Amino acid sequence: MANLKLSSHDFIQNSFCPLIATFCSPKVDQTCRKNNLSFTELVQPFCKIGSEAYVQDSNGSSITVKNLRLNLIDVHSQPPQPTKARKLLNESVSLVTNERLTTCEIGTHLLEVPSAFPWFESWRETFLQVQFPSDHEFLKHYLGCILVVSSKETNPAESLARMEEDLGKMQNLAPNTLPKWFSPTNILRYYVLLHDSLDTDQKVSESVFEGMCTTYGPKNCFLLRINSQSPTPTENELTDPWIPYINKNISPQDNVNDNDVDNHISSSTGSLETGQEADEHPVILHPLSPVSETQNIIMNSNSYDKMISQPPSVEWSTLADGK
């Protein structure tokens, strides 16, 4: 549901904030699932900086940014396919209710009409989420990537090295493939060691973290400690800070199959009369969603799976395939 209380400035800042990819090992996913969260959902409540942030422009001048928000997305995620996206847009309008009504007098009749249009905010929010990244703009291009490994990995350093290699291959893909990067050759990279106090001794994780700092630099490495123990009865009564972020972003898990997508693209390029004769809703092409570009992205969206070599570890091959 869209937030109707946002000002224009806050809407732009939240909708077009910097995108950061997250690349997690299978052990990290396993650790986060104990809390019924993904790693991206785990850190979402902390992605808005309350204090001032400073960035430098091309001339080296510092610019102050207030309330900077970062949008973290799994590097293997993809926007929903066109047929699914169209369904989500329809639902974003039909499922919105407006309880604020105002009375208008028209002749001898009194009519209650909506005093606001929440369906538009809901449709706009959904529209911005279902769009495929385009080559002519960089709003949905990743500025950097956070590589995350768990302290209970057999060899965290080796896992990070493999992830670095796979990330390099993702950056060298063809222009029409996903993911898309702000710079194909030079992006920001950060390294996170996830430590669950129930799984590994803290001294072990600190030793691994020191090795990461030596390899990648102390300014690029971070140690994230979590506690997956069951909450006490008192803690169960507290408000869950993750509720607003769970399932907020549209997931591609429910996408339709490739045949349906191909049929949708074919029908969208046909005439309006053809769609009406087939008793289907005509597809209105939007300038932000060129069919030719969308089709190329869909055809090549999984090509990086073929380019990434299969490592010897069965567990790691699942991650390399993007599953």
XYZ file of C-alpha atoms in Angstrom:
323
model
C 0.000 0.000 0.000
C 1.352 3.390 -0.918
C 2.211 5.901 1.764
C -0.062 8.903 1.212
C 1.682 11.024 3.840
C 4.918 11.400 1.888
C 5.823 14.814 0.568
C 7.042 15.208 -3.008
C 10.633 15.450 -1.778
C 10.329 12.285 0.335
C 8.628 10.413 -2.494
C 11.455 11.176 -4.927
C 14.091 10.355 -2.332
C 12.478 7.007 -1.476
C 11.567 5.978 -5.031
C 14.840 6.871 -6.734
C 17.352 6.099 -4.017
C 20.711 4.418 -4.736
C 20.472 0.682 -5.469
C 22.934 -1.687 -3.814
C 23.100 -5.385 -4.722
C 23.511 -8.073 -2.065
C 25.354 -11.286 -2.899
C 24.908 -13.861 -0.121
C 26.335 -17.331 0.345
C 23.952 -20.262 1.012
C 25.036 -20.321 4.671
C 23.887 -16.709 5.060
C 20.472 -17.545 3.602
C 20.240 -20.523 5.940
C 21.054 -18.371 8.973
C 18.546 -15.657 8.071
C 15.770 -18.173 7.409
C 15.849 -19.123 11.091
C 14.231 -15.727 11.657
C 11.892 -16.094 8.646
C 13.770 -13.327 6.856
C 16.105 -12.949 3.930
C 19.312 -10.987 4.433
C 17.864 -8.085 2.453
C 14.785 -8.007 4.692
C 16.981 -8.329 7.772
C 18.809 -5.057 7.103
C 15.928 -3.055 5.563
C 14.975 -1.226 8.805
C 18.515 0.186 8.932
C 18.809 1.384 5.326
C 17.776 4.962 6.063
C 20.471 7.184 7.540
C 19.095 9.551 10.154
C 22.176 11.773 10.211
C 23.662 13.760 7.350
C 25.641 11.947 4.675
C 28.278 13.456 2.414
C 28.977 12.637 -1.217
C 31.418 14.135 -3.689
C 30.555 15.346 -7.171
C 32.787 15.062 -10.234
C 34.686 18.194 -9.164
C 35.460 16.800 -5.727
C 33.085 19.142 -3.897
C 31.205 17.703 -0.914
C 27.405 17.664 -1.051
C 25.298 17.156 2.056
C 22.424 14.680 1.766
C 19.844 14.457 4.541
C 17.839 11.308 5.290
C 19.675 9.272 2.682
C 18.015 5.931 1.992
C 19.627 2.923 0.327
C 17.675 0.233 -1.489
C 19.232 -3.221 -1.058
C 18.165 -5.884 -3.570
C 19.357 -9.454 -4.040
C 21.697 -9.592 -7.025
C 19.836 -12.613 -8.459
C 16.364 -11.058 -8.273
C 14.604 -9.968 -11.453
C 11.547 -7.812 -12.151
C 8.314 -9.714 -12.800
C 7.656 -10.725 -16.368
C 5.207 -8.601 -18.412
C 2.079 -10.701 -17.852
C 2.669 -10.856 -14.110
C 3.495 -7.141 -14.007
C 0.223 -6.317 -15.737
C -1.697 -8.383 -13.181
C 0.071 -6.623 -10.298
C -0.800 -3.216 -11.748
C -4.475 -4.188 -12.032
C -4.508 -5.467 -8.453
C -2.800 -2.330 -7.157
C -5.856 -0.359 -8.293
C -8.702 -2.801 -7.661
C -7.642 -3.747 -4.124
C -7.280 -0.191 -2.825
C -10.129 1.169 -0.719
C -10.748 4.816 0.074
C -12.629 5.572 3.277
C -12.354 9.350 2.981
C -15.465 10.621 1.196
C -16.896 14.043 0.605
C -20.482 14.980 -0.262
C -21.248 16.848 -3.470
C -24.625 18.309 -4.395
C -25.543 17.851 -8.052
C -28.997 19.206 -8.758
C -31.325 17.505 -6.314
C -28.916 14.642 -5.629
C -26.273 14.296 -2.932
C -23.352 12.130 -4.008
C -20.479 10.815 -1.938
C -17.245 10.894 -3.915
C -13.674 10.098 -2.855
C -11.776 13.040 -1.428
C -8.435 11.519 -2.469
C -7.081 9.068 -5.023
C -5.049 6.440 -3.140
C -5.311 4.039 -6.084
C -3.000 6.286 -8.090
C -0.276 6.278 -5.423
C -0.602 2.500 -5.182
C -0.430 2.104 -8.968
C 2.557 4.461 -9.170
C 4.463 2.569 -6.485
C 3.789 -0.748 -8.224
C 4.674 0.670 -11.636
C 8.093 1.799 -10.411
C 8.796 -1.669 -8.997
C 7.821 -3.758 -12.033
C 9.860 -1.796 -14.586
C 12.826 -3.477 -16.230
C 16.090 -1.496 -16.065
C 16.662 0.449 -19.275
C 19.934 1.288 -20.957
C 19.001 4.953 -21.410
C 18.743 5.634 -17.668
C 20.550 4.451 -14.553
C 17.783 4.619 -11.950
C 17.732 0.822 -11.616
C 21.453 0.197 -12.018
C 23.455 -1.019 -9.042
C 26.048 1.379 -7.656
C 27.755 -1.296 -5.603
C 27.523 -4.786 -4.167
C 27.668 -6.186 -0.639
C 29.157 -9.683 -0.475
C 27.991 -11.551 2.624
C 29.396 -14.764 4.101
C 28.630 -16.540 7.354
C 31.057 -17.195 10.185
C 30.004 -20.855 10.144
C 31.358 -21.335 6.621
C 34.001 -24.028 6.353
C 36.316 -21.514 4.677
C 34.847 -17.975 4.547
C 37.892 -16.574 2.739
C 37.554 -19.133 -0.061
C 33.817 -18.465 -0.314
C 34.441 -14.730 -0.705
C 37.046 -15.383 -3.393
C 34.564 -17.465 -5.415
C 31.861 -14.841 -4.970
C 34.282 -12.152 -6.169
C 34.973 -14.193 -9.297
C 31.268 -14.765 -9.994
C 30.506 -11.084 -9.434
C 33.169 -10.141 -11.960
C 31.507 -12.395 -14.542
C 28.121 -10.789 -13.857
C 29.627 -7.369 -14.546
C 30.961 -8.485 -17.932
C 27.638 -9.688 -19.333
C 26.016 -8.359 -22.499
C 24.197 -4.987 -22.204
C 20.711 -6.536 -22.428
C 21.205 -8.929 -19.523
C 20.506 -8.580 -15.818
C 21.807 -7.426 -13.425
C 22.751 -3.968 -14.691
C 25.559 -1.964 -13.136
C 26.222 1.766 -12.990
C 29.790 1.048 -14.075
C 30.560 -2.280 -15.797
C 34.174 -2.307 -14.626
C 34.298 -0.366 -11.371
C 31.644 -0.601 -8.652
C 31.767 -0.221 -4.897
C 32.333 -3.510 -3.085
C 31.809 -4.171 0.591
C 32.274 -7.372 2.561
C 30.124 -8.474 5.499
C 30.704 -11.356 7.887
C 27.409 -12.504 9.423
C 27.856 -13.970 12.900
C 25.038 -15.735 14.749
C 25.902 -16.161 18.422
C 24.051 -19.503 18.484
C 26.146 -21.027 15.690
C 29.768 -19.976 16.123
C 32.079 -18.840 18.881
C 32.716 -15.113 18.778
C 36.500 -15.538 18.864
C 36.318 -17.604 15.679
C 34.305 -14.943 13.864
C 36.648 -12.178 15.045
C 39.623 -14.120 13.715
C 37.911 -14.562 10.342
C 37.000 -10.877 10.280
C 40.607 -9.832 10.873
C 41.617 -11.903 7.853
C 38.947 -10.177 5.745
C 40.221 -6.744 6.795
C 43.748 -7.728 5.826
C 42.621 -8.884 2.367
C 40.002 -6.275 1.435
C 40.832 -3.351 3.729
C 39.318 -2.405 7.108
C 37.142 0.347 5.574
C 35.417 -2.153 3.275
C 34.713 -4.932 5.802
C 32.028 -5.159 8.466
C 31.047 -7.670 11.143
C 27.291 -8.079 11.652
C 26.266 -9.892 14.839
C 22.759 -11.315 15.227
C 21.042 -13.498 17.801
C 18.559 -16.111 16.575
C 17.448 -17.365 19.980
C 13.725 -17.649 20.659
C 12.172 -14.473 22.110
C 10.983 -14.307 25.694
C 7.257 -13.770 26.466
C 7.981 -10.093 27.159
C 9.761 -9.667 23.827
C 6.823 -11.255 21.997
C 4.699 -8.269 23.018
C 7.050 -5.784 21.346
C 6.281 -4.354 17.922
C 8.055 -6.202 15.134
C 10.149 -3.594 13.251
C 10.373 -5.840 10.183
C 6.630 -6.030 9.446
C 6.569 -2.931 7.155
C 9.391 -4.378 5.040
C 8.288 -7.995 4.589
C 6.813 -8.608 1.131
C 6.865 -4.874 0.406
C 8.991 -5.361 -2.686
C 7.514 -7.324 -5.547
C 9.045 -10.774 -5.873
C 9.551 -12.596 -9.187
C 8.808 -15.968 -7.580
C 5.247 -16.061 -8.929
C 6.183 -15.172 -12.480
C 4.417 -16.924 -15.280
C 6.265 -19.272 -17.592
C 8.234 -18.180 -20.634
C 5.528 -19.258 -23.110
C 3.005 -16.928 -21.501
C 5.507 -14.097 -21.632
C 6.254 -14.696 -25.316
C 2.521 -14.733 -26.084
C 2.075 -11.519 -24.133
C 4.859 -9.774 -26.029
C 3.485 -10.973 -29.361
C -0.008 -9.754 -28.527
C 1.298 -6.394 -27.320
C 2.824 -5.682 -30.714
C -0.444 -6.445 -32.509
C -3.201 -3.992 -33.339
C -5.908 -2.820 -30.986
C -8.577 -4.489 -33.104
C -6.855 -7.862 -32.861
C -6.885 -7.698 -29.080
C -10.561 -6.790 -29.020
C -11.490 -9.621 -31.379
C -9.748 -12.081 -29.081
C -11.751 -10.735 -26.104
C -8.527 -9.644 -24.437
C -7.661 -6.309 -22.920
C -5.520 -4.364 -25.396
C -1.980 -3.715 -24.264
C -1.063 -0.047 -24.216
C 2.633 0.419 -24.842
C 4.301 2.833 -22.464
C 7.378 4.841 -23.508
C 9.142 3.697 -20.338
C 8.526 0.053 -21.217
C 9.699 -0.532 -24.805
C 8.674 -4.004 -25.935
C 11.826 -4.576 -27.945
C 14.061 -3.878 -24.966
C 11.898 -5.913 -22.599
C 11.953 -8.851 -24.977
C 15.735 -8.731 -25.271
C 16.131 -8.638 -21.506
C 13.782 -11.595 -21.014
C 15.564 -13.651 -23.650
C 18.954 -12.967 -22.098
C 18.100 -12.589 -18.399
C 19.397 -16.044 -17.546
C 22.449 -16.010 -19.787
C 24.830 -15.367 -16.908
C 23.928 -18.818 -15.548
C 25.613 -20.337 -18.602
C 28.671 -18.096 -18.322
C 29.428 -18.792 -14.666
C 31.423 -22.006 -14.403
C 30.235 -24.685 -12.032
C 32.498 -24.838 -8.941
C 33.273 -28.199 -7.336
C 31.082 -27.546 -4.291
C 27.496 -28.729 -4.755
C 26.307 -26.202 -2.204
C 27.941 -23.312 -4.058
C 26.596 -24.364 -7.444
C 23.099 -23.559 -6.217
C 24.156 -19.974 -5.568
C 26.008 -19.646 -8.866
C 22.878 -20.720 -10.734
C 20.951 -17.908 -9.069
C 18.431 -20.221 -7.406
